[in-house]
Each structure stands twice: as C-alpha cells, then as structure tokens.
Amino acid sequence: MNERKKDTVKIFDTTLRDGEQAPGCSMNIEEKVHVARQLERLGVDAIEAGFPIASAGDFESVRAVAGAVKNICVAGLARCKPEDIERAAEAVKPALNPRIHVFLATSDIHRRYKLKKARDEILKLAVEGVKNAKEYCGDVEFSPEDASRTEPEFLSEVVQAVIEAGATTVNIPDTVGYAMPWDFGNLISMLMEEVKNVKDAVISVHCHNDLGLAVSNSLEAVRHGARQVECTVNGIGERAGNCSLEEVVMALRTRRDIFDVDTNIDTRQIMHASRLVSNVTGMLVQRNKAIVGENAFAHEAGIHQDGIIKERTTYEIMSPEDVGVDKSRLVLGKHSGRHALRERLVELGVELNQQQFEHVFEEFKNLADKKKQIFDEDLEAIVREELESLEDVRVMVDLLSFHISSGTGTVPTATVQLKLHDGEVITDAATGDGPIDAIYRAIDRITEMECNLSDYTIRAVTGGKDAMGEVTVRLDRDGRSERGRGTSTDIIEASARAYLMAVNLHFARTEETNMQKKC
Ligand code: KIV
Ligand code: ZN
C-alpha cells in the first residue's frame, strides 16, 4: 500500500532580514552570502535576504544572495510603496525563484498612530501594493503587520482581498509577540474557514518571541492549517527575537505523531548553521538553548547517564547526530595533510579558492603545533578569519608584537609594536584597568583614533585548556559601528587582533567617505 504523502510545511528563513535587524547582528555582504549558502544546504524553502530600499548595502546583499543560491526562493521585503517594490524587484532579479514580500500594518493601533489611515485606505493600499508587486514577479507574499492585534473581521477582509489581487502567500505576523498559542491557533482556523479564496494562497506565520511563545504560536498555527513558518537561525531577531528555526523544525519532526507534516530541512545541517550564524553575528548561543545550546545533549546527573547508557531514549527524545552534533569526532591533528584538510572542509560545506586554502592550511599547521586536537569548531574559526581577512580593505595598521605586564599588585601595562601601511614601525605603551584595556589604550595612542568600544565578547572555540579564544568587538566612531574578530590560543592577542580589524575597517570607511566628498 502506498504511504499517504504528508503535507509539507515550508520553512521561510528571515535570519538575513529580521534576524539582522537585531542590535549587534549586522552582517556584511560576504557573511550574508556565506550564511545563505548554508541555509540552502540546510534545505530552507525560502530566504528573506533583506529590505532592499533600506540602504545600498541591503540592496547589494539581496542581489548577491539572489545570485549565489540556486534552488530556493529569495525574497526581498518592501512596504506597499512603488519605490520600495521596484527596488525589491530589482534586487531579487538574479534569483531563479524570486519573491517580493510586501507588508502593511493593519491593526487599529498601527492604523491610528503610525499610519494615520482608516481601514478602507489600508485595504486599498494593500491591494495596490500586491498588484504592483505582481507586475514584476509572479511570487508575491503579503504580510498584514501586527495581524494578531488586528480586528479579526478586518483581517479576513484584507487576506481575501490580497489573495484576489494575486498574493501567493499571506503571512500572519505576531509582530510584537503578544499572542497566546490557543488564540493564535484560533485566528488561523478562523482565516482557513472564513476567507473564501484561502486555498489559492499559502498561509504563513511569523511570530516574535517577546513572551517566549514564538515557537509555540508557530506550532499551534501549523496545527490549524498554516503551511509556511517564518523563522531565524538561533531565533535571532528584533527585541527578544523571532521563532527559532531549529526549535520549530525539530518539534515538527520529533512530534510527527501530532503534526503529521514534513519539512524539507536536512536537520543534520542545523548545528553547522547555528554555529555559522553565531560566529558571523557575534551573538552567542546560550548554553541551555534547546537543540543547539552546548548543554542541549549533555547529561550530567548520574541517574541520567546510567539511563542513557542502558537505553538512549530514556532521557533523549532526539539523537544529537540528527541535528549534526557529533561531539566525539576528532577532526585532524599535527600529522594531517592537505588532502585530509580539504576533505574535511568539503564536508563542512566550506568553499575556498586555492590561495585561501593555502592560508587556511598554514594556519591549521600553526595551530596544530600549539594544540593537539583540532576540532570542526577550530577549523571553522580559521576559515572565518581567512574569509573575513581585510582583503578589499587597505590594512593601515597591523600587529607586529606586544608585551604585557600584569598581575596582582601591579598596574597592567602593555607595550605594542604596530606596522603602518607605509612600512613604518611604531612602538608605544600604556597602562589600563586590565591587560586588554592597556593594550587597547596603547593601540589608540598609535592610531590616534578615538573609538568607543561598545561591545566585547570572548568565547572558547572548543573545550579544553588549550582551546582557541575568539574575541569579537564592536567599535563605534562618528555614528558608525564596525565589528572586528580575532582568534588565537592567546586571548590577549585575539583581543588585539579583533580591535585592529575594527580599527582598519574604520580607517577604510573614513577614506571612502572622504573620497565620496571629493567626487
Ligand atoms: O514582524 C513583522 O511583522 C515583520 C513583517 C515585516 C513581516 O517582520
Ligand atoms: Zn518580524
């Protein structure tokens, strides 16, 4: 007997748009393309790559992502305004499956205070927006922003009208994370019943996590007929974030008995996607985060360990391998050669040109001299450094050497030697509250650049005393913010490298601005 084909719930990933809108989560074009390629490997159905009218950078990244992925849909966001829609259409043009996602707020509170428009005007603008987008693209999604706080009968009216106008997906956002799961489920049920042409479009949901309910609300919506879920890797996004991709996907999979649906996600790629997004955004994943947190599959209690050894399912509802966690895997060591490294990089989905590969190999060998066991996370950190190296940016200051004197009862002092782009070597020293403060002050004395260190995070790339430390900093100057990252087995060196990367980016931006002013 043929097995009945299950419904598929589409996964629409908005890590590069809503995720990136979160403070401190911005990514550059290369990083976005890198993430997009991993999302493709992960098997998402659609990527929302950005909001093209928002800035030239956003436009370029949507275009770059549209050209970089092959089989999945690439969406660009637009308000219901002709200029937004035209820009979004232009940005997604290189995609094989482009989509324009138009949105307009429909709730009373947004109509009254933000848009100052009556219901009939909103309805008209929504329909016009969809029709306008249809002129450029067959695949049009419409979102009534703040849908969960919109009067249900008006929401039905809008949904029906935009489907009539040609929307192929209608997304119901819980924009401020206000909904309760049972109410949100009932709202989706109501739309499935009341909207006459609902079968002509896919009903999607987009939940924010202000009350920690984004995943629950999305699951409840699926139970009531939604067939697209919008989410982000690690749940990053505005305020408390968006529905977390890994959580919603693994809930659908683990509790197939309830949901009776499939997704197209290759769950074994989840961990890699999570680490990549965390690394490029500098947004650390909390240790006890479901699915991708470091402790998600760790069993500490003796009783649990005993149970797991006897029968895994006593305490594990998913297997770590299913989400790509393979802790026991030791990747490479001191004696591994180019071939082994290349093969492992291919397995990790890393694409490098020959020159980049040679640099990575060199760094890998240097690290293998300091550290016995090289794990995937180490390799990923080396690759990240290589891909982020300031290739297109003139390096104005580079670290030659440093010396730190620090300890209890002494004033932390750093002596730094930097090489300038013209070859001049400058040495200076400074004291500080701690060794890192001292080294940053010494660098500032040489560069004479006054920056505000608005963020500093440090993490061990892997476990073990010999683990590499990865430092991410954010430096603000003249209303601009630049992120820098440095990796080393010496955390002070990693800190200095991260700082210098951000300083160099500031120098480059200042140069760019000065050039533009002259032109
Ligand atoms: O949260 C929201 O309402 C949005 C829309 C633009 C879909 O992000
Ligand atoms: Zn949102």
Short mmCIF file of C-alpha atoms and ligand atoms in Angstrom, two decimals:
data_model
loop_
_atom_site.label_atom_id
_atom_site.label_comp_id
_atom_site.label_asym_id
_atom_site.label_seq_id
_atom_site.Cartn_x
_atom_site.Cartn_y
_atom_site.Cartn_z
CA MET A 1 0.00 0.00 0.00
CA ASN A 2 1.31 3.49 -0.85
CA GLU A 3 2.08 5.64 2.15
CA ARG A 4 -0.08 8.77 2.20
CA LYS A 5 2.00 11.83 1.26
CA LYS A 6 2.21 14.19 4.19
CA ASP A 7 1.70 17.92 3.81
CA THR A 8 4.91 19.93 3.69
CA VAL A 9 5.40 22.96 5.89
CA LYS A 10 7.65 25.43 4.10
CA ILE A 11 10.45 26.99 6.08
CA PHE A 12 10.96 30.65 5.24
CA ASP A 13 14.18 31.85 6.82
CA THR A 14 14.47 35.53 7.69
CA THR A 15 17.83 35.42 9.51
CA LEU A 16 19.28 37.81 6.93
CA ARG A 17 16.42 40.31 7.27
CA ASP A 18 14.52 40.22 10.58
CA GLY A 19 17.45 38.45 12.26
CA GLU A 20 19.90 41.02 11.05
CA GLN A 21 17.68 43.85 12.33
CA ALA A 22 18.55 42.83 15.91
CA PRO A 23 21.05 45.14 17.60
CA GLY A 24 24.59 43.88 17.13
CA CYS A 25 23.62 41.29 14.49
CA SER A 26 24.54 43.10 11.31
CA MET A 27 26.41 41.14 8.66
CA ASN A 28 28.37 42.25 5.63
CA ILE A 29 27.67 41.01 2.10
CA GLU A 30 30.21 38.16 2.19
CA GLU A 31 28.86 36.98 5.51
CA LYS A 32 25.30 37.06 4.19
CA VAL A 33 26.25 35.04 1.13
CA HIS A 34 28.07 32.56 3.32
CA VAL A 35 25.01 32.17 5.56
CA ALA A 36 22.68 31.95 2.53
CA ARG A 37 24.71 29.06 1.10
CA GLN A 38 24.46 27.23 4.40
CA LEU A 39 20.70 27.89 4.51
CA GLU A 40 20.47 26.32 1.07
CA ARG A 41 22.35 23.25 2.31
CA LEU A 42 20.02 23.19 5.31
CA GLY A 43 17.11 22.93 2.89
CA VAL A 44 15.03 26.01 3.69
CA ASP A 45 12.39 26.74 1.05
CA ALA A 46 12.86 30.50 1.03
CA ILE A 47 15.37 33.05 2.26
CA GLU A 48 14.36 36.60 3.02
CA ALA A 49 17.64 38.26 2.14
CA GLY A 50 16.93 41.84 3.21
CA PHE A 51 14.95 45.04 2.80
CA PRO A 52 16.42 46.49 -0.41
CA ILE A 53 15.11 50.05 -0.05
CA ALA A 54 16.61 50.34 3.46
CA SER A 55 20.16 51.04 2.23
CA ALA A 56 22.54 50.50 -0.67
CA GLY A 57 24.21 47.76 1.39
CA ASP A 58 20.90 45.95 1.89
CA PHE A 59 20.14 46.17 -1.81
CA GLU A 60 23.56 44.79 -2.75
CA SER A 61 23.32 41.94 -0.30
CA VAL A 62 19.90 40.86 -1.53
CA ARG A 63 21.26 40.90 -5.07
CA ALA A 64 24.34 38.95 -4.08
CA VAL A 65 22.30 36.32 -2.23
CA ALA A 66 19.86 36.09 -5.15
CA GLY A 67 22.78 35.30 -7.44
CA ALA A 68 24.51 32.93 -5.02
CA VAL A 69 21.83 30.34 -4.27
CA LYS A 70 20.27 28.13 -6.88
CA ASN A 71 17.20 26.17 -6.00
CA ILE A 72 15.49 28.16 -3.32
CA CYS A 73 13.25 31.18 -3.36
CA VAL A 74 14.88 34.53 -2.49
CA ALA A 75 12.59 37.23 -1.13
CA GLY A 76 13.11 40.96 -0.77
CA LEU A 77 10.96 42.99 1.64
CA ALA A 78 9.06 46.10 0.58
CA ARG A 79 6.47 48.45 2.05
CA CYS A 80 3.36 48.94 -0.11
CA LYS A 81 5.11 51.80 -1.91
CA PRO A 82 6.04 51.79 -5.61
CA GLU A 83 9.66 52.85 -4.92
CA ASP A 84 10.15 50.03 -2.37
CA ILE A 85 8.59 47.45 -4.66
CA GLU A 86 10.66 48.49 -7.66
CA ARG A 87 13.86 48.33 -5.61
CA ALA A 88 12.96 44.90 -4.19
CA ALA A 89 12.14 43.62 -7.69
CA GLU A 90 15.50 44.81 -8.98
CA ALA A 91 17.35 43.22 -6.06
CA VAL A 92 15.78 39.75 -6.37
CA LYS A 93 16.05 39.69 -10.17
CA PRO A 94 19.13 37.41 -10.32
CA ALA A 95 17.29 34.69 -8.37
CA LEU A 96 15.86 31.68 -10.19
CA ASN A 97 12.87 31.85 -7.82
CA PRO A 98 12.40 35.48 -6.81
CA ARG A 99 9.72 36.71 -4.42
CA ILE A 100 8.58 40.18 -3.40
CA HIS A 101 7.29 40.38 0.15
CA VAL A 102 5.09 43.42 0.69
CA PHE A 103 3.77 44.43 4.08
CA LEU A 104 1.43 46.98 5.61
CA ALA A 105 0.21 47.29 9.18
CA THR A 106 -3.48 46.53 9.67
CA SER A 107 -4.12 46.77 13.44
CA ASP A 108 -6.11 49.63 14.91
CA ILE A 109 -3.15 50.84 16.96
CA HIS A 110 -0.85 50.99 13.91
CA ARG A 111 -3.55 52.50 11.67
CA ARG A 112 -4.35 55.18 14.19
CA TYR A 113 -0.92 56.20 15.47
CA LYS A 114 1.65 55.13 12.92
CA LEU A 115 -0.08 55.31 9.56
CA LYS A 116 -2.96 57.67 10.40
CA LYS A 117 -5.17 55.88 7.92
CA ALA A 118 -8.65 54.40 8.02
CA ARG A 119 -9.46 50.77 7.28
CA ASP A 120 -10.62 51.38 3.69
CA GLU A 121 -7.38 53.23 2.87
CA ILE A 122 -5.31 50.38 4.31
CA LEU A 123 -7.28 47.83 2.30
CA LYS A 124 -6.78 49.84 -0.89
CA LEU A 125 -3.03 50.30 -0.31
CA ALA A 126 -2.55 46.59 0.44
CA VAL A 127 -4.32 45.55 -2.77
CA GLU A 128 -2.41 48.15 -4.81
CA GLY A 129 0.86 47.01 -3.27
CA VAL A 130 0.25 43.38 -4.21
CA LYS A 131 -0.89 44.30 -7.73
CA ASN A 132 2.15 46.48 -8.17
CA ALA A 133 4.50 43.70 -7.00
CA LYS A 134 2.73 41.26 -9.36
CA GLU A 135 3.82 43.42 -12.30
CA TYR A 136 7.40 42.42 -11.52
CA CYS A 137 7.12 38.96 -10.04
CA GLY A 138 4.69 36.04 -10.04
CA ASP A 139 5.54 35.09 -6.48
CA VAL A 140 4.21 37.75 -4.10
CA GLU A 141 3.83 37.47 -0.35
CA PHE A 142 1.74 39.90 1.67
CA SER A 143 2.01 40.50 5.43
CA PRO A 144 -0.62 42.44 7.40
CA GLU A 145 1.81 43.69 10.04
CA ASP A 146 0.56 43.31 13.64
CA ALA A 147 -2.06 40.85 12.36
CA SER A 148 -2.57 39.26 15.78
CA ARG A 149 -3.82 42.60 17.16
CA THR A 150 -5.97 43.36 14.11
CA GLU A 151 -9.77 43.08 14.34
CA PRO A 152 -10.42 39.51 13.06
CA GLU A 153 -13.15 40.52 10.58
CA PHE A 154 -10.93 43.24 9.07
CA LEU A 155 -8.01 40.82 8.90
CA SER A 156 -10.19 38.33 6.94
CA GLU A 157 -11.24 41.09 4.59
CA VAL A 158 -7.61 42.08 3.94
CA VAL A 159 -6.45 38.49 3.47
CA GLN A 160 -9.24 37.77 0.97
CA ALA A 161 -8.59 40.98 -0.96
CA VAL A 162 -4.82 40.46 -1.27
CA ILE A 163 -5.33 36.88 -2.47
CA GLU A 164 -7.77 38.19 -5.06
CA ALA A 165 -5.11 40.72 -6.07
CA GLY A 166 -2.63 37.88 -6.67
CA ALA A 167 -0.75 37.21 -3.41
CA THR A 168 0.52 33.65 -3.48
CA THR A 169 1.47 33.60 0.21
CA VAL A 170 -0.25 35.52 3.00
CA ASN A 171 1.77 35.79 6.15
CA ILE A 172 0.13 36.40 9.53
CA PRO A 173 2.65 38.10 11.82
CA ASP A 174 2.50 38.29 15.58
CA THR A 175 4.69 41.34 15.24
CA VAL A 176 5.00 42.21 18.91
CA GLY A 177 4.87 38.67 20.31
CA TYR A 178 1.56 39.34 22.05
CA ALA A 179 -0.49 36.31 21.05
CA MET A 180 -1.22 33.28 23.20
CA PRO A 181 -0.90 29.93 21.42
CA TRP A 182 -4.61 29.00 21.66
CA ASP A 183 -5.73 32.44 20.39
CA PHE A 184 -3.21 32.38 17.57
CA GLY A 185 -4.31 28.87 16.55
CA ASN A 186 -7.95 30.01 16.58
CA LEU A 187 -7.05 33.03 14.46
CA ILE A 188 -5.51 30.76 11.80
CA SER A 189 -8.54 28.44 11.98
CA MET A 190 -10.86 31.39 11.54
CA LEU A 191 -8.95 32.53 8.43
CA MET A 192 -8.96 29.00 6.99
CA GLU A 193 -12.75 28.90 7.41
CA GLU A 194 -13.83 32.46 6.67
CA VAL A 195 -11.60 33.52 3.78
CA LYS A 196 -13.32 32.18 0.66
CA ASN A 197 -10.23 32.02 -1.55
CA VAL A 198 -7.82 30.87 1.19
CA LYS A 199 -6.92 27.75 -0.83
CA ASP A 200 -5.40 29.96 -3.54
CA ALA A 201 -2.51 31.01 -1.27
CA VAL A 202 -0.22 29.51 1.32
CA ILE A 203 -0.97 30.76 4.82
CA SER A 204 2.24 31.59 6.62
CA VAL A 205 3.05 32.73 10.16
CA HIS A 206 5.76 34.98 11.55
CA CYS A 207 5.98 35.07 15.34
CA HIS A 208 8.12 37.19 17.61
CA ASN A 209 9.32 35.96 20.95
CA ASP A 210 8.57 38.80 23.38
CA LEU A 211 6.74 36.44 25.74
CA GLY A 212 8.86 33.42 24.83
CA LEU A 213 5.97 31.98 22.79
CA ALA A 214 7.16 32.35 19.19
CA VAL A 215 7.75 28.62 18.66
CA SER A 216 4.56 27.58 20.48
CA ASN A 217 2.50 30.05 18.47
CA SER A 218 4.01 28.87 15.19
CA LEU A 219 3.35 25.22 16.05
CA GLU A 220 -0.23 25.99 17.01
CA ALA A 221 -0.65 27.78 13.67
CA VAL A 222 0.64 24.69 11.83
CA ARG A 223 -1.87 22.56 13.72
CA HIS A 224 -4.60 24.85 12.41
CA GLY A 225 -3.53 24.90 8.78
CA ALA A 226 -0.55 27.26 8.30
CA ARG A 227 1.84 25.77 5.77
CA GLN A 228 4.76 28.19 5.94
CA VAL A 229 6.66 29.16 9.08
CA GLU A 230 8.94 32.19 9.13
CA CYS A 231 11.87 31.82 11.45
CA THR A 232 15.54 32.58 12.07
CA VAL A 233 18.56 30.50 12.96
CA ASN A 234 19.15 30.64 16.74
CA GLY A 235 15.94 32.69 16.97
CA ILE A 236 17.80 35.97 16.45
CA GLY A 237 15.70 39.00 15.58
CA GLU A 238 14.16 42.24 16.79
CA ARG A 239 13.93 42.53 20.60
CA ALA A 240 13.52 39.01 22.03
CA GLY A 241 13.90 37.54 18.56
CA ASN A 242 11.90 35.51 16.08
CA CYS A 243 10.67 31.93 16.07
CA SER A 244 13.76 29.75 16.22
CA LEU A 245 14.21 27.63 13.09
CA GLU A 246 15.90 24.72 14.82
CA GLU A 247 13.28 24.52 17.55
CA VAL A 248 10.24 24.63 15.30
CA VAL A 249 11.74 22.15 12.81
CA MET A 250 12.79 19.67 15.48
CA ALA A 251 9.42 19.95 17.24
CA LEU A 252 7.62 19.16 13.97
CA ARG A 253 9.94 16.24 13.36
CA THR A 254 10.09 14.83 16.89
CA ARG A 255 6.31 15.08 17.34
CA ARG A 256 5.28 13.90 13.89
CA ASP A 257 2.63 11.90 15.72
CA ILE A 258 0.77 15.17 16.41
CA PHE A 259 1.60 17.33 13.43
CA ASP A 260 1.57 14.81 10.58
CA VAL A 261 3.63 17.13 8.35
CA ASP A 262 7.12 17.14 6.87
CA THR A 263 9.63 19.90 6.19
CA ASN A 264 12.38 19.89 3.57
CA ILE A 265 15.06 20.55 6.19
CA ASP A 266 18.17 18.38 6.38
CA THR A 267 18.35 18.51 10.14
CA ARG A 268 21.98 17.31 10.18
CA GLN A 269 22.93 20.78 8.93
CA ILE A 270 21.30 22.55 11.88
CA MET A 271 24.32 22.72 14.17
CA HIS A 272 26.57 23.99 11.44
CA ALA A 273 24.05 26.71 10.53
CA SER A 274 23.71 27.68 14.18
CA ARG A 275 27.46 28.00 14.71
CA LEU A 276 27.88 29.93 11.49
CA VAL A 277 25.18 32.47 12.38
CA SER A 278 26.51 32.83 15.90
CA ASN A 279 30.00 33.37 14.57
CA VAL A 280 29.21 35.91 11.89
CA THR A 281 26.89 37.94 14.10
CA GLY A 282 28.93 37.60 17.28
CA MET A 283 25.64 36.68 19.02
CA LEU A 284 26.46 33.84 21.37
CA VAL A 285 24.03 30.95 21.82
CA GLN A 286 23.00 30.43 25.43
CA ARG A 287 24.37 27.15 26.82
CA ASN A 288 21.00 25.68 27.65
CA LYS A 289 19.28 26.76 24.43
CA ALA A 290 17.06 23.99 23.04
CA ILE A 291 18.58 21.97 20.17
CA VAL A 292 21.77 23.99 19.61
CA GLY A 293 22.94 25.02 23.08
CA GLU A 294 26.12 23.40 24.35
CA ASN A 295 24.18 21.60 27.07
CA ALA A 296 21.28 20.50 24.89
CA PHE A 297 22.57 16.93 24.74
CA ALA A 298 24.75 16.90 27.84
CA HIS A 299 23.75 14.54 30.63
CA GLU A 300 25.35 15.38 33.93
CA ALA A 301 23.23 13.60 36.55
CA GLY A 302 24.40 10.09 37.37
CA ILE A 303 20.88 8.68 37.10
CA HIS A 304 20.51 10.17 33.63
CA GLN A 305 23.90 8.94 32.47
CA ASP A 306 23.08 5.46 33.69
CA GLY A 307 19.74 5.53 31.86
CA ILE A 308 21.32 6.78 28.63
CA ILE A 309 23.93 4.03 28.69
CA LYS A 310 21.22 1.39 29.17
CA GLU A 311 18.83 2.85 26.61
CA ARG A 312 19.36 6.23 24.94
CA THR A 313 15.67 7.02 24.64
CA THR A 314 15.20 7.02 28.43
CA TYR A 315 16.42 10.60 28.53
CA GLU A 316 16.90 11.65 24.89
CA ILE A 317 13.96 12.49 22.65
CA MET A 318 16.21 13.33 19.69
CA SER A 319 19.61 12.00 18.82
CA PRO A 320 22.43 14.56 18.72
CA GLU A 321 23.52 13.21 15.33
CA ASP A 322 20.14 14.20 13.88
CA VAL A 323 21.00 17.87 14.38
CA GLY A 324 24.61 17.48 13.33
CA VAL A 325 26.16 17.27 16.80
CA ASP A 326 28.96 14.78 16.83
CA LYS A 327 30.96 15.67 19.89
CA SER A 328 33.22 12.68 19.84
CA ARG A 329 34.56 13.47 16.42
CA LEU A 330 38.20 14.40 16.49
CA VAL A 331 38.94 16.01 13.20
CA LEU A 332 42.58 16.44 12.42
CA GLY A 333 45.95 16.68 14.09
CA LYS A 334 49.53 17.68 13.59
CA HIS A 335 50.20 14.97 11.03
CA SER A 336 47.18 15.58 8.84
CA GLY A 337 47.99 16.80 5.39
CA ARG A 338 46.38 18.94 2.73
CA HIS A 339 44.21 16.12 1.46
CA ALA A 340 42.61 15.39 4.85
CA LEU A 341 42.05 19.09 5.47
CA ARG A 342 40.48 19.61 2.06
CA GLU A 343 38.11 16.67 2.56
CA ARG A 344 37.02 17.89 5.97
CA LEU A 345 36.39 21.39 4.64
CA VAL A 346 34.23 19.95 1.86
CA GLU A 347 32.24 18.00 4.46
CA LEU A 348 31.77 21.24 6.39
CA GLY A 349 30.50 22.90 3.22
CA VAL A 350 33.37 25.39 3.07
CA GLU A 351 34.31 26.72 -0.36
CA LEU A 352 37.76 28.28 -0.71
CA ASN A 353 39.89 29.25 -3.67
CA GLN A 354 43.44 27.86 -3.88
CA GLN A 355 45.06 30.88 -2.26
CA GLN A 356 42.59 30.90 0.62
CA PHE A 357 43.05 27.17 1.07
CA GLU A 358 46.83 27.58 1.33
CA HIS A 359 46.43 30.28 4.02
CA VAL A 360 44.00 28.09 5.93
CA PHE A 361 46.38 25.14 5.69
CA GLU A 362 49.22 27.26 7.03
CA GLU A 363 47.09 28.49 9.94
CA PHE A 364 45.91 24.95 10.60
CA LYS A 365 49.52 23.74 10.85
CA ASN A 366 50.45 26.62 13.17
CA LEU A 367 47.53 25.75 15.38
CA ALA A 368 48.34 22.04 15.33
CA ASP A 369 51.75 22.93 16.76
CA LYS A 370 50.05 24.56 19.75
CA LYS A 371 47.04 22.34 20.16
CA LYS A 372 46.92 18.54 19.95
CA GLN A 373 43.38 18.06 18.75
CA ILE A 374 41.80 20.18 16.06
CA PHE A 375 38.00 20.10 16.02
CA ASP A 376 35.49 21.33 13.44
CA GLU A 377 34.98 24.48 15.50
CA ASP A 378 38.72 25.25 15.27
CA LEU A 379 38.66 24.82 11.51
CA GLU A 380 35.57 26.99 11.22
CA ALA A 381 37.29 29.72 13.22
CA ILE A 382 40.36 29.61 10.97
CA VAL A 383 38.19 29.70 7.85
CA ARG A 384 36.22 32.61 9.22
CA GLU A 385 39.41 34.58 9.84
CA GLU A 386 40.50 33.84 6.28
CA LEU A 387 37.18 34.80 4.71
CA GLU A 388 36.96 37.90 6.84
CA SER A 389 40.54 38.93 6.24
CA LEU A 390 40.59 42.51 5.14
CA GLU A 391 41.02 41.55 1.51
CA ASP A 392 39.31 44.56 -0.03
CA VAL A 393 40.45 46.93 2.69
CA ARG A 394 43.84 48.59 2.87
CA VAL A 395 45.42 47.44 6.14
CA MET A 396 46.60 50.67 7.74
CA VAL A 397 47.85 49.13 10.99
CA ASP A 398 49.00 45.61 11.63
CA LEU A 399 50.13 43.93 14.83
CA LEU A 400 53.84 43.12 14.90
CA SER A 401 54.31 42.24 18.54
CA PHE A 402 53.17 43.06 22.05
CA HIS A 403 54.32 42.59 25.60
CA ILE A 404 52.08 42.60 28.65
CA SER A 405 52.95 43.03 32.26
CA SER A 406 50.08 42.23 34.58
CA GLY A 407 49.43 40.61 37.93
CA THR A 408 48.12 41.25 41.40
CA GLY A 409 49.50 44.42 42.93
CA THR A 410 50.90 45.77 39.62
CA VAL A 411 49.48 48.25 37.17
CA PRO A 412 48.68 46.38 33.94
CA THR A 413 50.95 47.72 31.22
CA ALA A 414 51.05 46.93 27.50
CA THR A 415 53.79 47.66 25.01
CA VAL A 416 52.67 47.34 21.40
CA GLN A 417 54.52 47.41 18.13
CA LEU A 418 52.39 48.18 15.08
CA LYS A 419 53.39 48.30 11.44
CA LEU A 420 51.78 51.06 9.41
CA HIS A 421 50.77 50.61 5.75
CA ASP A 422 53.84 52.57 4.59
CA GLY A 423 56.17 50.17 6.42
CA GLU A 424 56.90 52.44 9.40
CA VAL A 425 57.02 50.58 12.72
CA ILE A 426 55.77 52.40 15.81
CA THR A 427 56.11 51.26 19.39
CA ASP A 428 54.11 52.70 22.27
CA ALA A 429 52.98 51.70 25.72
CA ALA A 430 50.04 52.38 28.01
CA THR A 431 48.59 51.31 31.32
CA GLY A 432 45.00 50.29 31.86
CA ASP A 433 42.43 48.71 34.18
CA GLY A 434 43.49 45.30 32.93
CA PRO A 435 45.80 43.89 30.26
CA ILE A 436 43.21 44.22 27.49
CA ASP A 437 42.34 47.78 28.43
CA ALA A 438 46.07 48.55 28.45
CA ILE A 439 46.69 47.07 25.01
CA TYR A 440 43.69 48.92 23.56
CA ARG A 441 44.94 52.19 25.02
CA ALA A 442 48.40 51.58 23.57
CA ILE A 443 46.87 50.94 20.13
CA ASP A 444 44.77 54.12 20.46
CA ARG A 445 47.92 56.13 21.22
CA ILE A 446 49.49 54.95 17.98
CA THR A 447 46.44 55.22 15.69
CA GLU A 448 45.18 58.45 17.30
CA MET A 449 41.71 57.18 16.53
CA GLU A 450 39.13 57.80 19.20
CA CYS A 451 36.69 54.92 19.18
CA ASN A 452 34.17 53.76 21.71
CA LEU A 453 34.34 50.07 22.50
CA SER A 454 30.61 49.30 22.64
CA ASP A 455 30.84 45.53 22.75
CA TYR A 456 33.44 42.95 23.69
CA THR A 457 32.77 39.21 23.79
CA ILE A 458 35.14 36.36 24.26
CA ARG A 459 34.45 32.66 23.95
CA ALA A 460 36.43 29.46 23.83
CA VAL A 461 36.07 27.97 20.35
CA THR A 462 36.20 24.43 21.79
CA GLY A 463 36.60 22.92 25.25
CA GLY A 464 39.97 22.13 26.83
CA LYS A 465 42.73 24.20 28.36
CA ASP A 466 44.43 24.64 25.00
CA ALA A 467 41.23 25.93 23.33
CA MET A 468 41.45 28.90 20.99
CA GLY A 469 39.82 32.08 22.22
CA GLU A 470 37.68 34.06 19.81
CA VAL A 471 37.13 37.71 20.54
CA THR A 472 34.51 39.88 18.87
CA VAL A 473 34.47 43.64 19.40
CA ARG A 474 32.31 46.47 18.20
CA LEU A 475 33.89 49.90 17.85
CA ASP A 476 31.76 53.00 17.37
CA ARG A 477 33.03 56.19 15.85
CA ASP A 478 31.26 59.14 14.19
CA GLY A 479 27.91 57.33 14.20
CA ARG A 480 29.36 54.21 12.53
CA SER A 481 29.88 50.86 14.09
CA GLU A 482 32.44 48.32 12.91
CA ARG A 483 32.90 44.78 14.11
CA GLY A 484 36.23 43.04 14.43
CA ARG A 485 37.12 39.50 15.27
CA GLY A 486 40.35 37.81 16.29
CA THR A 487 41.20 34.23 17.11
CA SER A 488 44.24 32.87 18.89
CA THR A 489 45.24 30.46 21.62
CA ASP A 490 46.38 33.65 23.41
CA ILE A 491 43.31 35.69 24.37
CA ILE A 492 45.22 38.97 24.57
CA GLU A 493 46.48 38.51 21.03
CA ALA A 494 42.93 37.58 19.91
CA SER A 495 41.68 40.77 21.61
CA ALA A 496 44.30 42.94 19.93
CA ARG A 497 43.59 41.40 16.51
CA ALA A 498 39.85 41.91 16.86
CA TYR A 499 40.39 45.55 17.86
CA LEU A 500 42.78 46.20 14.97
CA MET A 501 40.38 44.66 12.47
CA ALA A 502 37.64 47.08 13.56
CA VAL A 503 40.13 49.99 13.54
CA ASN A 504 41.17 49.14 9.98
CA LEU A 505 37.55 48.99 8.89
CA HIS A 506 37.01 52.46 10.41
CA PHE A 507 40.05 53.79 8.55
CA ALA A 508 38.71 52.31 5.30
CA ARG A 509 35.22 53.79 5.78
CA THR A 510 36.68 57.20 6.60
CA GLU A 511 38.76 57.04 3.44
CA GLU A 512 35.70 56.03 1.41
CA THR A 513 33.66 58.91 2.84
CA ASN A 514 36.45 61.41 2.15
CA MET A 515 36.71 60.16 -1.45
CA GLN A 516 32.95 60.47 -1.91
CA LYS A 517 33.04 64.02 -0.54
CA LYS A 518 35.77 64.95 -3.01
CA CYS A 519 33.89 63.49 -6.01
O1 KIV B 1 7.25 41.25 12.49
C1 KIV B 1 6.71 41.62 11.43
O2 KIV B 1 5.53 41.95 11.38
C2 KIV B 1 7.54 41.65 10.24
C3 KIV B 1 6.83 41.85 8.94
C4 KIV B 1 7.59 42.75 8.05
C5 KIV B 1 6.56 40.52 8.31
O3 KIV B 1 8.73 41.44 10.31
ZN ZN B 2 9.23 40.39 12.21
#
